[in-house]
mmCIF file of C-alpha atoms in Angstrom:
data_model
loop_
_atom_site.group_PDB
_atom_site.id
_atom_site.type_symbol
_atom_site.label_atom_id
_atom_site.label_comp_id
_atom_site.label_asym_id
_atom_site.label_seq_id
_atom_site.Cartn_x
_atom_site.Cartn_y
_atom_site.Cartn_z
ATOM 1 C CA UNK B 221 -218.107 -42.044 -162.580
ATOM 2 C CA UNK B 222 -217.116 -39.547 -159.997
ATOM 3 C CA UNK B 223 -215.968 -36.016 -160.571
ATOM 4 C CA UNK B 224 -212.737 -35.538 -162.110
ATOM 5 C CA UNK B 225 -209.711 -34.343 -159.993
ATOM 6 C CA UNK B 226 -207.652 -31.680 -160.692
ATOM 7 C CA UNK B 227 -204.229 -32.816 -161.029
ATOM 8 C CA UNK B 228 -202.264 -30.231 -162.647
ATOM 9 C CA UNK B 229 -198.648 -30.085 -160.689
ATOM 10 C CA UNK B 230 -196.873 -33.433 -159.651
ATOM 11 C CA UNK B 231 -194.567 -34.429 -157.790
ATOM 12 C CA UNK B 232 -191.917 -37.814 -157.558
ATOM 13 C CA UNK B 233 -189.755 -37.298 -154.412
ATOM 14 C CA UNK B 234 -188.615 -41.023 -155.023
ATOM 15 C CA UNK B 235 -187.118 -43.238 -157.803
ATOM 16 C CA UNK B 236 -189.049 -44.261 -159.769
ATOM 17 C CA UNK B 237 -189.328 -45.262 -163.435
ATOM 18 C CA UNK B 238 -189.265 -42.796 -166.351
ATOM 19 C CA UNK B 239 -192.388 -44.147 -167.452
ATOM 20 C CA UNK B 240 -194.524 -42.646 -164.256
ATOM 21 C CA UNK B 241 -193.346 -39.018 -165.403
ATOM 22 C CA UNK B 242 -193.694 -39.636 -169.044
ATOM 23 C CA UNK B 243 -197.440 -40.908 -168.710
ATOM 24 C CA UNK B 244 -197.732 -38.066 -166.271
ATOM 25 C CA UNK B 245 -196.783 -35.363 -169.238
ATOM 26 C CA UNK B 246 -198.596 -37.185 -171.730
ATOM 27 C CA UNK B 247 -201.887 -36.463 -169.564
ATOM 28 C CA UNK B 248 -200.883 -32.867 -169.486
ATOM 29 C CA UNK B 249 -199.493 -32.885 -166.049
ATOM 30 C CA UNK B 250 -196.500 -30.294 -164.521
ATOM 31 C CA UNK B 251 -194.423 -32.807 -163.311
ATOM 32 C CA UNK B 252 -191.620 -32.315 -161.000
ATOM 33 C CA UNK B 253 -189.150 -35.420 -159.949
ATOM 34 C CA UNK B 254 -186.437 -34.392 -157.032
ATOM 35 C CA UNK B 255 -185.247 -37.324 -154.893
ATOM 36 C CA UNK B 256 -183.532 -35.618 -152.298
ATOM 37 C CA UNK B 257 -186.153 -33.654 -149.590
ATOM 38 C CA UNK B 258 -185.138 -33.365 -146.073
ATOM 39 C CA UNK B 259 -188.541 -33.820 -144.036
ATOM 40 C CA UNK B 260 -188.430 -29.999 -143.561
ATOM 41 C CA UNK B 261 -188.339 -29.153 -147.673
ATOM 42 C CA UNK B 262 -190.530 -31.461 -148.501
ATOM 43 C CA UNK B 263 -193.318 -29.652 -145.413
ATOM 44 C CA UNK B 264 -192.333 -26.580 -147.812
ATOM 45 C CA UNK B 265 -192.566 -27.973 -151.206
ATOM 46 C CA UNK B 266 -195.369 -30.113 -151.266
ATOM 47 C CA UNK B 267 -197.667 -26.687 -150.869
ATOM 48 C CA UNK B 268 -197.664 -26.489 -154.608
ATOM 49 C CA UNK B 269 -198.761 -29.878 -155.866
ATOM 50 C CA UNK B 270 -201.737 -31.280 -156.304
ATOM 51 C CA UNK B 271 -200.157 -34.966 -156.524
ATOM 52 C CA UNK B 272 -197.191 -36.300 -154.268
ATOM 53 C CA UNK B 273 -195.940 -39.864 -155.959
ATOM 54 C CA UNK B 274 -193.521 -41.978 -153.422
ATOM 55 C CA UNK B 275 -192.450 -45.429 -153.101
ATOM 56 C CA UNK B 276 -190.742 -46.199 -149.614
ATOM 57 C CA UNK B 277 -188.356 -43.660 -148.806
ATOM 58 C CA UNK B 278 -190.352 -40.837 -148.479
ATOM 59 C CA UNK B 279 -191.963 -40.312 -144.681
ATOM 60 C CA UNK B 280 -195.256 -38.851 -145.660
ATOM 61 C CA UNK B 281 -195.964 -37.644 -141.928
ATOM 62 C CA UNK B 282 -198.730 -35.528 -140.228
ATOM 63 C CA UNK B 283 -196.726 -33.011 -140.913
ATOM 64 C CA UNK B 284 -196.297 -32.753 -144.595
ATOM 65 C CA UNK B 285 -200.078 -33.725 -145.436
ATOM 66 C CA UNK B 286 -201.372 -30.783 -143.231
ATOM 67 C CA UNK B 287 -198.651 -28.543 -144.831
ATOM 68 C CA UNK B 288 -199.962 -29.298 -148.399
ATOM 69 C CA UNK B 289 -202.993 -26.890 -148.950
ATOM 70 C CA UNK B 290 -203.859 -28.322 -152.428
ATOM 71 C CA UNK B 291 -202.811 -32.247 -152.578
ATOM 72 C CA UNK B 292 -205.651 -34.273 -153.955
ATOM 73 C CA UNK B 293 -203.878 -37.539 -153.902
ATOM 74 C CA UNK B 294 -200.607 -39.471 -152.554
ATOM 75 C CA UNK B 295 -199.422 -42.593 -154.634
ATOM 76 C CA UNK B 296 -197.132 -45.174 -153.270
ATOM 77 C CA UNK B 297 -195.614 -46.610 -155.993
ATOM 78 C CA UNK B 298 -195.203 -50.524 -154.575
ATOM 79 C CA UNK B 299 -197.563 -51.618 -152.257
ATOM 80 C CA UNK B 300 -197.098 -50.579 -148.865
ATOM 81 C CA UNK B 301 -198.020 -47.475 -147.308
ATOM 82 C CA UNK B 302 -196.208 -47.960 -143.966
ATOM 83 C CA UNK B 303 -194.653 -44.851 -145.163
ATOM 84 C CA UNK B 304 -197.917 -42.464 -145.369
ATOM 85 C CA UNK B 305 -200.204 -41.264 -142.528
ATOM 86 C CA UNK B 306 -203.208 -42.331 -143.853
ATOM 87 C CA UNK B 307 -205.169 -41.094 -141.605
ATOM 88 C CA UNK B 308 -204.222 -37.974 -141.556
ATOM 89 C CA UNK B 309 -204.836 -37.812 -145.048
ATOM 90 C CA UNK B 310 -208.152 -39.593 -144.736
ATOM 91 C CA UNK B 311 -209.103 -36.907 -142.096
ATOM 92 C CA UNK B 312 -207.100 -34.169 -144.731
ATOM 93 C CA UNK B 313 -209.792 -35.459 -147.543
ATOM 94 C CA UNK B 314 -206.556 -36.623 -149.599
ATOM 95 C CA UNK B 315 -206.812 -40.007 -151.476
ATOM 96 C CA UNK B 316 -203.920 -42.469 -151.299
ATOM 97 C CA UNK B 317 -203.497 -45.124 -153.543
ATOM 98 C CA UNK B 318 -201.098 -47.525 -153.971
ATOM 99 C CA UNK B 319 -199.896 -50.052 -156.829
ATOM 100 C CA UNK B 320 -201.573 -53.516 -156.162
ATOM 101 C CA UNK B 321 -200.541 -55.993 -158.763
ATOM 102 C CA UNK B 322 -197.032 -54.523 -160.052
ATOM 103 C CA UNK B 323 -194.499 -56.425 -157.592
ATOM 104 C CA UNK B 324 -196.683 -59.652 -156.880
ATOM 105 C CA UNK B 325 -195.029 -62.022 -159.146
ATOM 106 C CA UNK B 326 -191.521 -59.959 -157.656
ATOM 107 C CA UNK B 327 -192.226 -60.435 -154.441
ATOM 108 C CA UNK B 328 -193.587 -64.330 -154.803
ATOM 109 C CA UNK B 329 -190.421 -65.499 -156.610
ATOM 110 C CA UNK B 330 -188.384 -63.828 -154.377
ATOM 111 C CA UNK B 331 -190.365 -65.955 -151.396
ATOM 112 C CA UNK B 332 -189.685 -69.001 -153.381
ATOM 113 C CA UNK B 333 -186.213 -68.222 -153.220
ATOM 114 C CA UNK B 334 -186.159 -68.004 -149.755
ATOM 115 C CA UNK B 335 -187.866 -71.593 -149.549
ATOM 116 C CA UNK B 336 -185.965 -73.223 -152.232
ATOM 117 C CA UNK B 337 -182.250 -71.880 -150.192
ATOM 118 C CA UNK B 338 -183.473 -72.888 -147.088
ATOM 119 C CA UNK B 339 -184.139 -76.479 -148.183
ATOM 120 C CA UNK B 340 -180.386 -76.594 -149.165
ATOM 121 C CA UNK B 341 -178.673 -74.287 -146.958
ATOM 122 C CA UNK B 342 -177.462 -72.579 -150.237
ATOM 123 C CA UNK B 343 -176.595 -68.988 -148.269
ATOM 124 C CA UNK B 344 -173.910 -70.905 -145.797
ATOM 125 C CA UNK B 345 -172.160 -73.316 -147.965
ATOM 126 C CA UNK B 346 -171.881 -70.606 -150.282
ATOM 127 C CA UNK B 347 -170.180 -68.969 -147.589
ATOM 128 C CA UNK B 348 -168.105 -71.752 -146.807
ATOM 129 C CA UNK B 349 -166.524 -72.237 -150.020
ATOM 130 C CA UNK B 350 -165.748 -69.005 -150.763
ATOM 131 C CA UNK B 351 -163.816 -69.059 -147.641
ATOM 132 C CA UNK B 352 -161.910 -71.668 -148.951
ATOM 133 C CA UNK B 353 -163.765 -74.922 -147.219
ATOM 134 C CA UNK B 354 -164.826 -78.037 -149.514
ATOM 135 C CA UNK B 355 -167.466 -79.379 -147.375
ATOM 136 C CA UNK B 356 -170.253 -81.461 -148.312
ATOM 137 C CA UNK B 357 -171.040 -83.475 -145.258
ATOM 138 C CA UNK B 358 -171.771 -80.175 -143.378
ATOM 139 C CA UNK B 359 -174.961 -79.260 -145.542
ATOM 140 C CA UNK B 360 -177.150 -81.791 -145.431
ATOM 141 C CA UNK B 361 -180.691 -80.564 -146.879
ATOM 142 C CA UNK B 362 -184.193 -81.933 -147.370
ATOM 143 C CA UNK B 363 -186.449 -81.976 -150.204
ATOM 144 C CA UNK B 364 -189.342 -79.404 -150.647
ATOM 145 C CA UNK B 365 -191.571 -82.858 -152.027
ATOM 146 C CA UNK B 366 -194.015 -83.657 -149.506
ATOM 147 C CA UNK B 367 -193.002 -80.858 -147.260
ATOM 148 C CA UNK B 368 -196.179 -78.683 -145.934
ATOM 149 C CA UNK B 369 -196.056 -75.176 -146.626
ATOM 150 C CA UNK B 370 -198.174 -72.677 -144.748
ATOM 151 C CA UNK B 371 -199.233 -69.601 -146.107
ATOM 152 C CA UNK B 372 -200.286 -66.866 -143.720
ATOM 153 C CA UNK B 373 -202.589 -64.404 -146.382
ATOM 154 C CA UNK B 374 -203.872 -65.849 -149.476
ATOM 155 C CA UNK B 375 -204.207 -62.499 -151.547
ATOM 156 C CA UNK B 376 -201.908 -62.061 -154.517
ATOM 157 C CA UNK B 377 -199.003 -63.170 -153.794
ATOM 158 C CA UNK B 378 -199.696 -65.569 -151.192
ATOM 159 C CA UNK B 379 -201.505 -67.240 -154.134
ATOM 160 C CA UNK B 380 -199.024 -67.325 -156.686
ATOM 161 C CA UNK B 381 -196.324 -68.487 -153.905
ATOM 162 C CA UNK B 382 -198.868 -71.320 -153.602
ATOM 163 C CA UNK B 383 -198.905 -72.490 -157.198
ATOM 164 C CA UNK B 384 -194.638 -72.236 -157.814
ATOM 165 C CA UNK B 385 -194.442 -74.493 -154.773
ATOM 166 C CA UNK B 386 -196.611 -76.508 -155.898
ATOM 167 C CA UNK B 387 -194.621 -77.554 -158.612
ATOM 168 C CA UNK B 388 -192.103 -78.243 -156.468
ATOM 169 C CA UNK B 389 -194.562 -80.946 -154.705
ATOM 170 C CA UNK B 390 -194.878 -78.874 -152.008
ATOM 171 C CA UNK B 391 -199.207 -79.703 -149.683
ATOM 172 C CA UNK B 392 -199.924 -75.680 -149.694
ATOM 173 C CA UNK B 393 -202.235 -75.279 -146.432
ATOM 174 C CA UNK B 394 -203.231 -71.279 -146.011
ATOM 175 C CA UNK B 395 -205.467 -69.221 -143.923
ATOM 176 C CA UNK B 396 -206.934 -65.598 -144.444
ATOM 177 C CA UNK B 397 -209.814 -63.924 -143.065
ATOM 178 C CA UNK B 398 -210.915 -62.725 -145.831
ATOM 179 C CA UNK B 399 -210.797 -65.280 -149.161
ATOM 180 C CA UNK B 400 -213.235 -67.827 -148.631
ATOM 181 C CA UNK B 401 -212.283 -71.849 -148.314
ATOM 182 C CA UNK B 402 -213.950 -72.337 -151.921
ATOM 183 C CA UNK B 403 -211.700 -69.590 -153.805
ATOM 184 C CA UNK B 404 -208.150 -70.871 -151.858
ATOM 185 C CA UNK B 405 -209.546 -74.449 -153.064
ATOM 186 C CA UNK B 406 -208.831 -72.995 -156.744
ATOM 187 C CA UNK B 407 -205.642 -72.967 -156.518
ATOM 188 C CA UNK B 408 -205.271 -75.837 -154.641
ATOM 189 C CA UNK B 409 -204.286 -74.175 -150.576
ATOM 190 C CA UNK B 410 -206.567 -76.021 -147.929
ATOM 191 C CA UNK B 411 -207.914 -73.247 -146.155
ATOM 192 C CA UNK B 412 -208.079 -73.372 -142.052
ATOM 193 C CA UNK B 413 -207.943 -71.456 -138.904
ATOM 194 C CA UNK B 414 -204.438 -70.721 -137.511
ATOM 195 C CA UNK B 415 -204.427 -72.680 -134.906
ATOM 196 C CA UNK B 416 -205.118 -75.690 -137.356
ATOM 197 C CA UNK B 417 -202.415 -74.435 -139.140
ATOM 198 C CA UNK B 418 -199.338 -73.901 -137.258
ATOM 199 C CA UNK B 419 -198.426 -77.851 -135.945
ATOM 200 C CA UNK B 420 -198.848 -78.744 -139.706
ATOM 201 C CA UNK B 421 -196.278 -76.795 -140.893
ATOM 202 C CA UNK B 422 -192.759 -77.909 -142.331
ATOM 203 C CA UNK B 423 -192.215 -73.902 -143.825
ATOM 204 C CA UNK B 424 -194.497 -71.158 -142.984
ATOM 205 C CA UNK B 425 -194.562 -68.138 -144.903
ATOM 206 C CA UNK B 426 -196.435 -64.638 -144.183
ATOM 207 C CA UNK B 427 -197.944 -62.803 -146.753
ATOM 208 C CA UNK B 428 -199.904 -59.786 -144.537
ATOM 209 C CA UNK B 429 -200.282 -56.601 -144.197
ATOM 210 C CA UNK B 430 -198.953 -54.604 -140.846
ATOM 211 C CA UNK B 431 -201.616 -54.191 -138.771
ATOM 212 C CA UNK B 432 -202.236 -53.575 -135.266
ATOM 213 C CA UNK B 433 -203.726 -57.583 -135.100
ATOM 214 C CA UNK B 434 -201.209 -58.873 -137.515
ATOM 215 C CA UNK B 435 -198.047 -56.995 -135.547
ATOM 216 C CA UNK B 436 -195.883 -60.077 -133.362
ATOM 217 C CA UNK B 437 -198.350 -62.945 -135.409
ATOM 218 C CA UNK B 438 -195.672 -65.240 -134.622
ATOM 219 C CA UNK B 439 -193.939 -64.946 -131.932
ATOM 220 C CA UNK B 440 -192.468 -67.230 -128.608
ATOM 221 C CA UNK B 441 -196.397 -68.790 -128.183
ATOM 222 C CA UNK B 442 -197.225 -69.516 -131.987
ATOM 223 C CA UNK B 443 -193.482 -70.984 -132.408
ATOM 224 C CA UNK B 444 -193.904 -73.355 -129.754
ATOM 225 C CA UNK B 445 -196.871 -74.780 -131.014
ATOM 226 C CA UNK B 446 -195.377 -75.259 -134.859
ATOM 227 C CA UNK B 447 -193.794 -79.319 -136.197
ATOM 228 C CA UNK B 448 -190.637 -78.363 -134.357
ATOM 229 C CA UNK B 449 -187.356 -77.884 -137.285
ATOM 230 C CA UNK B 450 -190.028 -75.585 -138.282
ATOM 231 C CA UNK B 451 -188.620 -72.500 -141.181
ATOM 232 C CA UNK B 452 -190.285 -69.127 -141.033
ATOM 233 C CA UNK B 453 -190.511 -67.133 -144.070
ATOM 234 C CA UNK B 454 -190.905 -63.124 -144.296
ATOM 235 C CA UNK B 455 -191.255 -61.113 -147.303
ATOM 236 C CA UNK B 456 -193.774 -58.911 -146.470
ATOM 237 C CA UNK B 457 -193.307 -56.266 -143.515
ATOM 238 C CA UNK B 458 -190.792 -56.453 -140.685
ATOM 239 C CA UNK B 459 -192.877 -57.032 -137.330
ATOM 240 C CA UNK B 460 -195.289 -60.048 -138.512
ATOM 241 C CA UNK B 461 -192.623 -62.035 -137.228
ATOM 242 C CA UNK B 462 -190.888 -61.076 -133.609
ATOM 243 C CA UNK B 463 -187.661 -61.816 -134.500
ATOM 244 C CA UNK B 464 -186.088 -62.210 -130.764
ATOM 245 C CA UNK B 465 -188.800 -64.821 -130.387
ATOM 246 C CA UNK B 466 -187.933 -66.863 -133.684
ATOM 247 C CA UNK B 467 -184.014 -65.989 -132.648
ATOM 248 C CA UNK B 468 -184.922 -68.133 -129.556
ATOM 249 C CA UNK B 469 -186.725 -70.906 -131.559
ATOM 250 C CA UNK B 470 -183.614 -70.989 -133.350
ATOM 251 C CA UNK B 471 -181.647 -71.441 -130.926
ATOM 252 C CA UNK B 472 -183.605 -74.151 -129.180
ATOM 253 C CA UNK B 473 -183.676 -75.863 -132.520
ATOM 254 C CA UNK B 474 -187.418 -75.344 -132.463
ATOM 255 C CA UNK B 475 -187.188 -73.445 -135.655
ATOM 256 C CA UNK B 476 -184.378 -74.839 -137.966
ATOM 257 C CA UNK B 477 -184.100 -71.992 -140.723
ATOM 258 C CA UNK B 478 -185.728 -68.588 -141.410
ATOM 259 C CA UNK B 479 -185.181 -66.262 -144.585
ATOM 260 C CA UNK B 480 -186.540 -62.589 -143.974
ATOM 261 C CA UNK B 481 -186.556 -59.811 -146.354
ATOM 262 C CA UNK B 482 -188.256 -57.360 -144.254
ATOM 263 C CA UNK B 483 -187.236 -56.526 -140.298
ATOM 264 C CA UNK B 484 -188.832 -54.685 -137.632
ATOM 265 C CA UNK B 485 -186.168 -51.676 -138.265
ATOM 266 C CA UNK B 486 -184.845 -50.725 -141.675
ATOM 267 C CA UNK B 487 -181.811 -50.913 -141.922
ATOM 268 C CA UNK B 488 -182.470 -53.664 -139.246
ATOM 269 C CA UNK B 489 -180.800 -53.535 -135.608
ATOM 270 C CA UNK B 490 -181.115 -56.935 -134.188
ATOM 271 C CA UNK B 491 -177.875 -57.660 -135.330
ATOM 272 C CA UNK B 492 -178.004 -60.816 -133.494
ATOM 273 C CA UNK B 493 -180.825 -62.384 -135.179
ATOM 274 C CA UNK B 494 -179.405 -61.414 -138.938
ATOM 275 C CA UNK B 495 -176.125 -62.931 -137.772
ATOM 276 C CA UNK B 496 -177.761 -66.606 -136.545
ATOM 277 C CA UNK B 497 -175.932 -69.066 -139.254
ATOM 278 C CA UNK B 498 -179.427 -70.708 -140.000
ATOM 279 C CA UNK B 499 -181.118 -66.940 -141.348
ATOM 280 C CA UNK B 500 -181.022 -65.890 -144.824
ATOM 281 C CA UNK B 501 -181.314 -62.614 -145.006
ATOM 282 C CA UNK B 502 -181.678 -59.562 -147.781
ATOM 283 C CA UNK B 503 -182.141 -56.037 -147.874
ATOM 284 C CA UNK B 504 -185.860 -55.306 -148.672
ATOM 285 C CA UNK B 505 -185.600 -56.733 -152.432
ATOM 286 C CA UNK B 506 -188.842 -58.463 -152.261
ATOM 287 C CA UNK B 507 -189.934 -55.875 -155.153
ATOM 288 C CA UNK B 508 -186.827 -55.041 -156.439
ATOM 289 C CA UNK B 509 -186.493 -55.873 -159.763
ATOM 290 C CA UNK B 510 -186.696 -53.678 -163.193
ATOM 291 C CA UNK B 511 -190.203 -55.526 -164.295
ATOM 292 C CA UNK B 512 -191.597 -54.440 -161.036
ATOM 293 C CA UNK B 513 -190.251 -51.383 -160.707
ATOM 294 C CA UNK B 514 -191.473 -50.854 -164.397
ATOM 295 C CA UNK B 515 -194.932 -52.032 -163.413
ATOM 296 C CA UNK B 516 -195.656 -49.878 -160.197
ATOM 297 C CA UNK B 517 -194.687 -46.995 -162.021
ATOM 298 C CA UNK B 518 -196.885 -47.441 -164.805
ATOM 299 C CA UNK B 519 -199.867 -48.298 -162.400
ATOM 300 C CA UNK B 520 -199.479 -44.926 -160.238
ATOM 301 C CA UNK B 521 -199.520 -42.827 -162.789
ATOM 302 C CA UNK B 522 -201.746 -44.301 -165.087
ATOM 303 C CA UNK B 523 -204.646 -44.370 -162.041
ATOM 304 C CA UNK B 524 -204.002 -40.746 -161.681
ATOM 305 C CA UNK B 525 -204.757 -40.272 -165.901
ATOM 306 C CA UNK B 526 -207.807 -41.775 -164.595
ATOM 307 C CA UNK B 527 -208.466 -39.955 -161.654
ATOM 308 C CA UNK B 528 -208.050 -36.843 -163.930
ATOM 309 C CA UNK B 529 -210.990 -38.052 -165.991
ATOM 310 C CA UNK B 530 -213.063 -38.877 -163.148
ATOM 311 C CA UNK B 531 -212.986 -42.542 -163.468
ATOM 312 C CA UNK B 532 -211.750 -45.058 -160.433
ATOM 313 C CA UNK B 533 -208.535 -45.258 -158.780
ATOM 314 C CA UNK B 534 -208.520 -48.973 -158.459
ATOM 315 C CA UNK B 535 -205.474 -49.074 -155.748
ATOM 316 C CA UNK B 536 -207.365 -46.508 -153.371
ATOM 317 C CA UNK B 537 -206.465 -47.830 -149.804
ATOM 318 C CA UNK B 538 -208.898 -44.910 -147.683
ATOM 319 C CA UNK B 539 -212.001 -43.028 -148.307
ATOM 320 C CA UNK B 540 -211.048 -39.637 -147.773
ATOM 321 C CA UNK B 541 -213.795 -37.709 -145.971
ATOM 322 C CA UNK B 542 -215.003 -34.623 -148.531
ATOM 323 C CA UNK B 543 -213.240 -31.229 -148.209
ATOM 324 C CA UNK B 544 -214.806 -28.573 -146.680
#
């Protein structure tokens, strides 16, 4: 057991769930929830709190972590934390933890859904009939049984995509650097380098963080080597995929269908590629649902109850260096 932070004054500069606050209050914390900051209140305001709790929204910059003389701790309530400097805040002795396991199962049905509509062009002849055409010949699709799917990261909810598309019939292939060959065996994902991976590949979806080595994964030189008719999947951060690359694959009919949640800019600019008939595309949603939004909340605020008695903050993502 460490020693026990003192978390005294929070505050929620984002939406979240009642529940965060309420647990919050229960522990005997001052909590404070206002959702509307400019960057420059926000540098002002967060000099009183011990505890800032955000989900996306809020740009926790250099800036605001060197302007808060007491903050102990930054939760992102999702999982992740694109949004926070964590560096800074590593270098600021400030912990920041995020909410691991609350939007998996969100986030993996919502990457079915992707799959499952790009089979069967659902999005465009959807389209088409509410525009008043009755055409059937025009969407041809192909069954998910037998397909191949790739799946680029094999933590949580690269897993439990692998074992709903499964049921569907679905060989699930995967690579990750870091889950060994024997775990992905348990739930049934071949594990392999990349480069076995790609050609193999009828659907490939990414489940990664954004990292300097994961930024432009695939792009012009991994499409070309992919089963050509090849669809591209992206629920997890815009960038993975370089989306003027795939925009060309689609074009060339190397790529045949890609359904993307996230984008390199949010709201996203490459009008072009969001426009290309054979992309689904939605808003960020991935973790949008109430029994997510429900479960993040709980999870940030109940790892700060525990931070307050000095136990473990299982969603830490740094180890901040001790204050001076």
């Amino acid at each position: 057991m460490s020693a026990a932070l003192q978390i005294k004054k929070v505050l929620i500069s984002d939406s979240c769930d009642a529940r965060c606050a309420e647990i919050l209050r229960e522990a005997g914390c001052d909590v404070t929830v206002k959702t509307d900051f400019t960057k420059e209140q926000l540098v002002e305001a967060i000099k009183d709190f011990d505890a800032l709790v955000v989900r996306s929204a809020t740009k926790v910059t250099a800036d605001v972590i060197n302007a808060a003389t007491n903050l102990k701790v930054i939760g992102r309530a999702g999982t992740g934390v694109d949004n926070i400097d964590c560096d800074v805040a590593t270098a600021r002795g400030v912990l920041v933890i995020n909410a691991p396991g609350g939007n998996t199962l969100a986030a993996a049905e919502m990457t079915c859904a992707m799959i499952i509509s790009l089979s069967r062009d659902v999005a465009a002849a959807c389209a088409s009939l509410k525009a008043g055409r009755w055409d059937r010949k025009t969407f041809m699709g192909t069954e998910l049984n037998g397909k191949t799917l790739g799946i680029v990261g094999l933590g949580r909810i690269g897993r439990e995509v692998a074992i709903r598309m499964q049921a569907f019939g679905m060989t699930t292939i995967g690579y990750d650097p870091i889950i060994p060959a024997e775990q992905a065996a348990k739930f049934n994902v071949k594990a392999m380098s990349l480069d076995e991976l790609w050609p193999q590949c009828d659907y490939i979806t990414v489940h990664t963080p954004l990292l300097p080595e994961t930024k432009n994964l695939i792009s012009a030189g991994t499409l070309a080597r992919c089963k050509k008719g090849v669809k591209v999947v992206n629920c997890a951060r815009g960038g993975i995929v370089n989306e003027n690359d795939l925009l060309a694959a689609l074009e060339s009919g190397q790529a045949s269908g890609a359904g993307f949640d996230v984008f390199e800019d949010e709201p996203p600019k490459n009008t072009a590629f969001i426009a290309h008939p054979k992309v689904i595309c939605t808003p960020h949603l991935g973790a949008n649902t109430k029994e997510a939004q429900s479960k993040v909340a709980i999870e940030i605020a109940e790892q700060f109850v525990a931070l307050k008695k000095g136990e473990r903050a299982w969603g830490a993502v740094n180890k901040p260096k001790p204050a001076n």
